[in-house]
Short mmCIF file of N, CA and C in Angstrom, two decimals:
data_model
loop_
_atom_site.label_atom_id
_atom_site.label_comp_id
_atom_site.label_asym_id
_atom_site.label_seq_id
_atom_site.Cartn_x
_atom_site.Cartn_y
_atom_site.Cartn_z
N MET M 1151 0.84 -1.18 0.00
CA MET M 1151 0.00 0.00 0.00
C MET M 1151 0.89 1.24 0.00
N ARG M 1152 0.40 2.30 -0.56
CA ARG M 1152 1.18 3.54 -0.60
C ARG M 1152 0.66 4.53 0.42
N LEU M 1153 1.52 5.45 0.78
CA LEU M 1153 1.21 6.54 1.70
C LEU M 1153 1.41 7.83 0.94
N THR M 1154 0.38 8.70 0.92
CA THR M 1154 0.52 10.00 0.27
C THR M 1154 0.29 11.09 1.30
N LEU M 1155 1.09 12.13 1.22
CA LEU M 1155 0.99 13.26 2.15
C LEU M 1155 1.01 14.57 1.38
N ASP M 1156 0.17 15.50 1.77
CA ASP M 1156 0.12 16.84 1.20
C ASP M 1156 0.50 17.80 2.33
N ILE M 1157 1.72 18.30 2.29
CA ILE M 1157 2.24 19.17 3.34
C ILE M 1157 2.39 20.58 2.77
N ASP M 1158 1.58 21.51 3.25
CA ASP M 1158 1.60 22.88 2.74
C ASP M 1158 2.33 23.81 3.70
N GLU M 1159 3.11 24.72 3.13
CA GLU M 1159 3.73 25.84 3.83
C GLU M 1159 4.71 25.47 4.94
N ARG M 1160 5.20 24.24 4.97
CA ARG M 1160 6.18 23.84 5.98
C ARG M 1160 7.27 23.01 5.30
N GLU M 1161 8.09 23.68 4.53
CA GLU M 1161 9.11 22.98 3.74
C GLU M 1161 10.02 22.13 4.61
N TRP M 1162 10.48 22.67 5.73
CA TRP M 1162 11.38 21.91 6.61
C TRP M 1162 10.72 20.62 7.08
N TRP M 1163 9.41 20.67 7.37
CA TRP M 1163 8.68 19.49 7.85
C TRP M 1163 8.55 18.46 6.73
N ALA M 1164 8.26 18.92 5.52
CA ALA M 1164 8.12 18.01 4.39
C ALA M 1164 9.43 17.24 4.16
N TRP M 1165 10.56 17.95 4.18
CA TRP M 1165 11.85 17.28 3.99
C TRP M 1165 12.18 16.35 5.15
N ALA M 1166 11.83 16.73 6.35
CA ALA M 1166 12.07 15.86 7.51
C ALA M 1166 11.28 14.55 7.37
N ILE M 1167 10.03 14.65 6.96
CA ILE M 1167 9.21 13.46 6.75
C ILE M 1167 9.80 12.60 5.63
N TYR M 1168 10.15 13.25 4.53
CA TYR M 1168 10.72 12.52 3.39
C TYR M 1168 11.92 11.69 3.82
N TYR M 1169 12.88 12.31 4.49
CA TYR M 1169 14.08 11.57 4.91
C TYR M 1169 13.77 10.51 5.96
N HIS M 1170 12.82 10.79 6.83
CA HIS M 1170 12.41 9.79 7.82
C HIS M 1170 11.84 8.56 7.13
N LEU M 1171 10.94 8.78 6.16
CA LEU M 1171 10.35 7.65 5.44
C LEU M 1171 11.39 6.90 4.62
N CYS M 1172 12.34 7.62 4.02
CA CYS M 1172 13.40 6.97 3.25
C CYS M 1172 14.21 5.99 4.09
N HIS M 1173 14.44 6.35 5.32
CA HIS M 1173 15.33 5.55 6.18
C HIS M 1173 14.59 4.72 7.22
N SER M 1174 13.26 4.66 7.09
CA SER M 1174 12.45 3.90 8.06
C SER M 1174 12.53 2.40 7.84
N GLY M 1175 12.90 1.98 6.62
CA GLY M 1175 12.92 0.55 6.30
C GLY M 1175 11.54 -0.02 6.03
N LYS M 1176 10.54 0.83 5.91
CA LYS M 1176 9.15 0.38 5.74
C LYS M 1176 8.65 0.51 4.30
N PHE M 1177 9.37 1.21 3.43
CA PHE M 1177 8.90 1.49 2.08
C PHE M 1177 9.95 1.13 1.03
N LYS M 1178 9.49 0.80 -0.19
CA LYS M 1178 10.39 0.46 -1.29
C LYS M 1178 10.90 1.70 -2.01
N ARG M 1179 10.06 2.72 -2.11
CA ARG M 1179 10.43 3.94 -2.82
C ARG M 1179 9.71 5.11 -2.19
N VAL M 1180 10.39 6.25 -2.10
CA VAL M 1180 9.80 7.47 -1.54
C VAL M 1180 10.13 8.62 -2.49
N GLU M 1181 9.12 9.44 -2.79
CA GLU M 1181 9.28 10.59 -3.68
C GLU M 1181 8.78 11.86 -2.99
N ILE M 1182 9.41 12.98 -3.32
CA ILE M 1182 8.94 14.27 -2.83
C ILE M 1182 8.81 15.21 -4.02
N TYR M 1183 7.67 15.88 -4.09
CA TYR M 1183 7.35 16.80 -5.19
C TYR M 1183 7.11 18.19 -4.63
N GLN M 1184 7.44 19.18 -5.43
CA GLN M 1184 7.13 20.56 -5.07
C GLN M 1184 5.79 20.94 -5.71
N THR M 1185 4.90 21.52 -4.91
CA THR M 1185 3.63 22.03 -5.40
C THR M 1185 3.64 23.55 -5.26
N ARG M 1186 2.58 24.18 -5.68
CA ARG M 1186 2.52 25.63 -5.56
C ARG M 1186 2.57 26.09 -4.11
N LYS M 1187 1.90 25.35 -3.21
CA LYS M 1187 1.82 25.75 -1.80
C LYS M 1187 2.75 24.98 -0.87
N GLY M 1188 3.34 23.90 -1.36
CA GLY M 1188 4.15 23.08 -0.46
C GLY M 1188 4.73 21.87 -1.15
N HIS M 1189 4.46 20.69 -0.58
CA HIS M 1189 5.06 19.46 -1.08
C HIS M 1189 4.08 18.29 -1.02
N HIS M 1190 4.24 17.37 -1.96
CA HIS M 1190 3.58 16.07 -1.93
C HIS M 1190 4.66 15.04 -1.67
N ILE M 1191 4.37 14.10 -0.79
CA ILE M 1191 5.28 13.00 -0.52
C ILE M 1191 4.52 11.71 -0.78
N ILE M 1192 5.12 10.82 -1.54
CA ILE M 1192 4.50 9.52 -1.83
C ILE M 1192 5.50 8.43 -1.48
N ALA M 1193 5.07 7.50 -0.63
CA ALA M 1193 5.90 6.37 -0.22
C ALA M 1193 5.19 5.09 -0.66
N TYR M 1194 5.90 4.26 -1.40
CA TYR M 1194 5.33 3.05 -1.99
C TYR M 1194 5.82 1.80 -1.27
N GLY M 1195 4.92 0.80 -1.20
CA GLY M 1195 5.32 -0.53 -0.78
C GLY M 1195 5.29 -0.83 0.70
N GLY M 1196 4.71 0.03 1.49
CA GLY M 1196 4.61 -0.25 2.92
C GLY M 1196 3.58 -1.33 3.20
N ALA M 1197 3.83 -2.16 4.17
CA ALA M 1197 2.91 -3.24 4.54
C ALA M 1197 1.92 -2.73 5.59
N PHE M 1198 1.06 -1.82 5.17
CA PHE M 1198 0.09 -1.18 6.07
C PHE M 1198 -1.32 -1.39 5.54
N ASN M 1199 -2.29 -1.42 6.45
CA ASN M 1199 -3.69 -1.46 6.03
C ASN M 1199 -4.24 -0.03 6.01
N GLU M 1200 -5.50 0.12 5.60
CA GLU M 1200 -6.11 1.46 5.49
C GLU M 1200 -6.08 2.23 6.80
N ASN M 1201 -6.37 1.57 7.91
CA ASN M 1201 -6.36 2.25 9.21
C ASN M 1201 -4.96 2.73 9.59
N ASP M 1202 -3.96 1.90 9.31
CA ASP M 1202 -2.57 2.30 9.56
C ASP M 1202 -2.22 3.55 8.75
N ILE M 1203 -2.62 3.54 7.48
CA ILE M 1203 -2.31 4.67 6.60
C ILE M 1203 -2.99 5.94 7.10
N LEU M 1204 -4.24 5.86 7.52
CA LEU M 1204 -4.93 7.04 8.06
C LEU M 1204 -4.21 7.57 9.29
N ARG M 1205 -3.77 6.67 10.16
CA ARG M 1205 -3.03 7.09 11.36
C ARG M 1205 -1.72 7.78 10.99
N LEU M 1206 -1.01 7.20 10.03
CA LEU M 1206 0.25 7.81 9.58
C LEU M 1206 0.01 9.19 8.96
N ARG M 1207 -1.03 9.31 8.16
CA ARG M 1207 -1.33 10.60 7.53
C ARG M 1207 -1.64 11.66 8.59
N ARG M 1208 -2.41 11.29 9.60
CA ARG M 1208 -2.70 12.25 10.69
C ARG M 1208 -1.43 12.59 11.45
N HIS M 1209 -0.63 11.57 11.74
CA HIS M 1209 0.61 11.76 12.49
C HIS M 1209 1.57 12.73 11.80
N TYR M 1210 1.72 12.57 10.49
CA TYR M 1210 2.67 13.40 9.74
C TYR M 1210 2.10 14.75 9.33
N GLY M 1211 0.83 15.00 9.58
CA GLY M 1211 0.26 16.32 9.29
C GLY M 1211 -0.25 16.49 7.88
N ASP M 1212 -0.75 15.40 7.29
CA ASP M 1212 -1.36 15.50 5.97
C ASP M 1212 -2.53 16.48 6.04
N ASP M 1213 -2.90 17.04 4.90
CA ASP M 1213 -4.02 17.98 4.83
C ASP M 1213 -5.25 17.38 5.53
N VAL M 1214 -5.74 18.07 6.54
CA VAL M 1214 -6.81 17.56 7.40
C VAL M 1214 -8.07 17.22 6.62
N ILE M 1215 -8.44 18.06 5.67
CA ILE M 1215 -9.66 17.82 4.90
C ILE M 1215 -9.51 16.56 4.05
N ARG M 1216 -8.35 16.36 3.42
CA ARG M 1216 -8.10 15.14 2.64
C ARG M 1216 -8.25 13.90 3.50
N VAL M 1217 -7.66 13.94 4.68
CA VAL M 1217 -7.69 12.78 5.57
C VAL M 1217 -9.13 12.47 5.99
N GLU M 1218 -9.86 13.49 6.40
CA GLU M 1218 -11.24 13.26 6.87
C GLU M 1218 -12.14 12.78 5.75
N LEU M 1219 -12.01 13.33 4.54
CA LEU M 1219 -12.81 12.85 3.42
C LEU M 1219 -12.50 11.38 3.12
N ASP M 1220 -11.22 11.03 3.11
CA ASP M 1220 -10.85 9.64 2.86
C ASP M 1220 -11.35 8.70 3.95
N SER M 1221 -11.43 9.18 5.17
CA SER M 1221 -11.86 8.31 6.29
C SER M 1221 -13.34 7.95 6.22
N ILE M 1222 -14.14 8.70 5.47
CA ILE M 1222 -15.58 8.40 5.39
C ILE M 1222 -16.00 7.79 4.06
N LYS M 1223 -15.05 7.55 3.17
CA LYS M 1223 -15.38 6.96 1.87
C LYS M 1223 -15.72 5.48 2.01
N TYR M 1224 -16.54 5.00 1.07
CA TYR M 1224 -16.84 3.58 1.00
C TYR M 1224 -15.59 2.81 0.60
N PRO M 1225 -15.52 1.52 0.94
CA PRO M 1225 -14.30 0.74 0.66
C PRO M 1225 -13.84 0.78 -0.80
N GLU M 1226 -14.75 0.82 -1.75
CA GLU M 1226 -14.34 0.78 -3.16
C GLU M 1226 -14.00 2.16 -3.74
N GLN M 1227 -14.18 3.22 -2.98
CA GLN M 1227 -13.87 4.56 -3.47
C GLN M 1227 -12.36 4.84 -3.39
N VAL M 1228 -11.88 5.59 -4.37
CA VAL M 1228 -10.46 5.93 -4.45
C VAL M 1228 -10.08 6.89 -3.32
N ARG M 1229 -8.94 6.60 -2.68
CA ARG M 1229 -8.43 7.43 -1.59
C ARG M 1229 -7.04 7.95 -1.95
N GLN M 1230 -6.57 8.89 -1.15
CA GLN M 1230 -5.22 9.42 -1.27
C GLN M 1230 -4.94 10.01 -2.65
N VAL M 1231 -5.85 10.81 -3.14
CA VAL M 1231 -5.71 11.43 -4.45
C VAL M 1231 -4.89 12.71 -4.33
N LEU M 1232 -3.83 12.80 -5.10
CA LEU M 1232 -3.02 14.02 -5.20
C LEU M 1232 -3.04 14.48 -6.64
N TRP M 1233 -3.15 15.76 -6.87
CA TRP M 1233 -3.14 16.28 -8.23
C TRP M 1233 -1.70 16.43 -8.71
N THR M 1234 -1.52 16.34 -10.03
CA THR M 1234 -0.20 16.56 -10.62
C THR M 1234 -0.16 17.85 -11.43
N LYS M 1235 -1.34 18.34 -11.83
CA LYS M 1235 -1.42 19.60 -12.57
C LYS M 1235 -2.69 20.32 -12.13
N LYS M 1236 -2.56 21.60 -11.77
CA LYS M 1236 -3.71 22.34 -11.27
C LYS M 1236 -3.56 23.81 -11.66
N ASP M 1237 -4.56 24.34 -12.34
CA ASP M 1237 -4.56 25.74 -12.77
C ASP M 1237 -3.26 26.10 -13.51
N GLY M 1238 -2.81 25.20 -14.37
CA GLY M 1238 -1.62 25.47 -15.17
C GLY M 1238 -0.29 25.18 -14.46
N TYR M 1239 -0.33 24.86 -13.17
CA TYR M 1239 0.90 24.54 -12.43
C TYR M 1239 1.06 23.03 -12.38
N GLU M 1240 2.24 22.55 -12.71
CA GLU M 1240 2.52 21.12 -12.66
C GLU M 1240 3.52 20.84 -11.55
N VAL M 1241 3.24 19.82 -10.74
CA VAL M 1241 4.17 19.49 -9.65
C VAL M 1241 5.49 19.03 -10.25
N LYS M 1242 6.57 19.24 -9.48
CA LYS M 1242 7.92 18.89 -9.95
C LYS M 1242 8.54 17.89 -8.98
N LEU M 1243 9.02 16.79 -9.53
CA LEU M 1243 9.75 15.82 -8.71
C LEU M 1243 11.05 16.45 -8.26
N LEU M 1244 11.26 16.50 -6.94
CA LEU M 1244 12.49 17.06 -6.39
C LEU M 1244 13.53 15.99 -6.11
N GLU M 1245 13.05 14.86 -5.57
CA GLU M 1245 13.98 13.80 -5.20
C GLU M 1245 13.22 12.50 -5.07
N GLU M 1246 13.91 11.40 -5.39
CA GLU M 1246 13.34 10.06 -5.26
C GLU M 1246 14.38 9.17 -4.59
N HIS M 1247 13.93 8.38 -3.64
CA HIS M 1247 14.82 7.46 -2.93
C HIS M 1247 14.30 6.04 -3.12
N VAL M 1248 15.11 5.18 -3.70
CA VAL M 1248 14.77 3.77 -3.84
C VAL M 1248 15.46 3.03 -2.72
N CYS M 1249 14.68 2.33 -1.94
CA CYS M 1249 15.20 1.68 -0.72
C CYS M 1249 15.67 0.27 -1.01
N ASP M 1250 16.71 -0.14 -0.33
CA ASP M 1250 17.24 -1.49 -0.45
C ASP M 1250 16.60 -2.38 0.60
N GLY M 1251 16.51 -3.67 0.29
CA GLY M 1251 16.16 -4.65 1.31
C GLY M 1251 14.70 -4.96 1.49
N LEU M 1252 13.78 -4.35 0.74
CA LEU M 1252 12.36 -4.72 0.89
C LEU M 1252 11.92 -5.60 -0.23
#
C-alpha cells in the first residue's frame, strides 16, 4: 500500500518526513514533489492497512480535509488522491529514494 501526504507551507517538515520515510525501512520507494503551496510525498510498498495509513497521515500532518474525506469513503472509493497539474501549475519531482532490502 502507498502513503501520500500533502504538506503545505512547511518545507522543513516536508523534507524531515521525506528523509524519515526513506530511512524507516518500511517502504520500497519514496518521492517528494514541489507544489505551488508546499510538497507532496508519496511512499510506496509499505505493509500497512487502510487504518494504519490514516493514522500515519494524521501523524505526519497531511491535509486535514483530505484525511477526513478519505476516512468516510466507502471501501471501493479511491483514496489518497493528489493532483499533478492544477490551474496550469505542474508538480515537480524534487527527489526520489529507492530503498534497499524490501
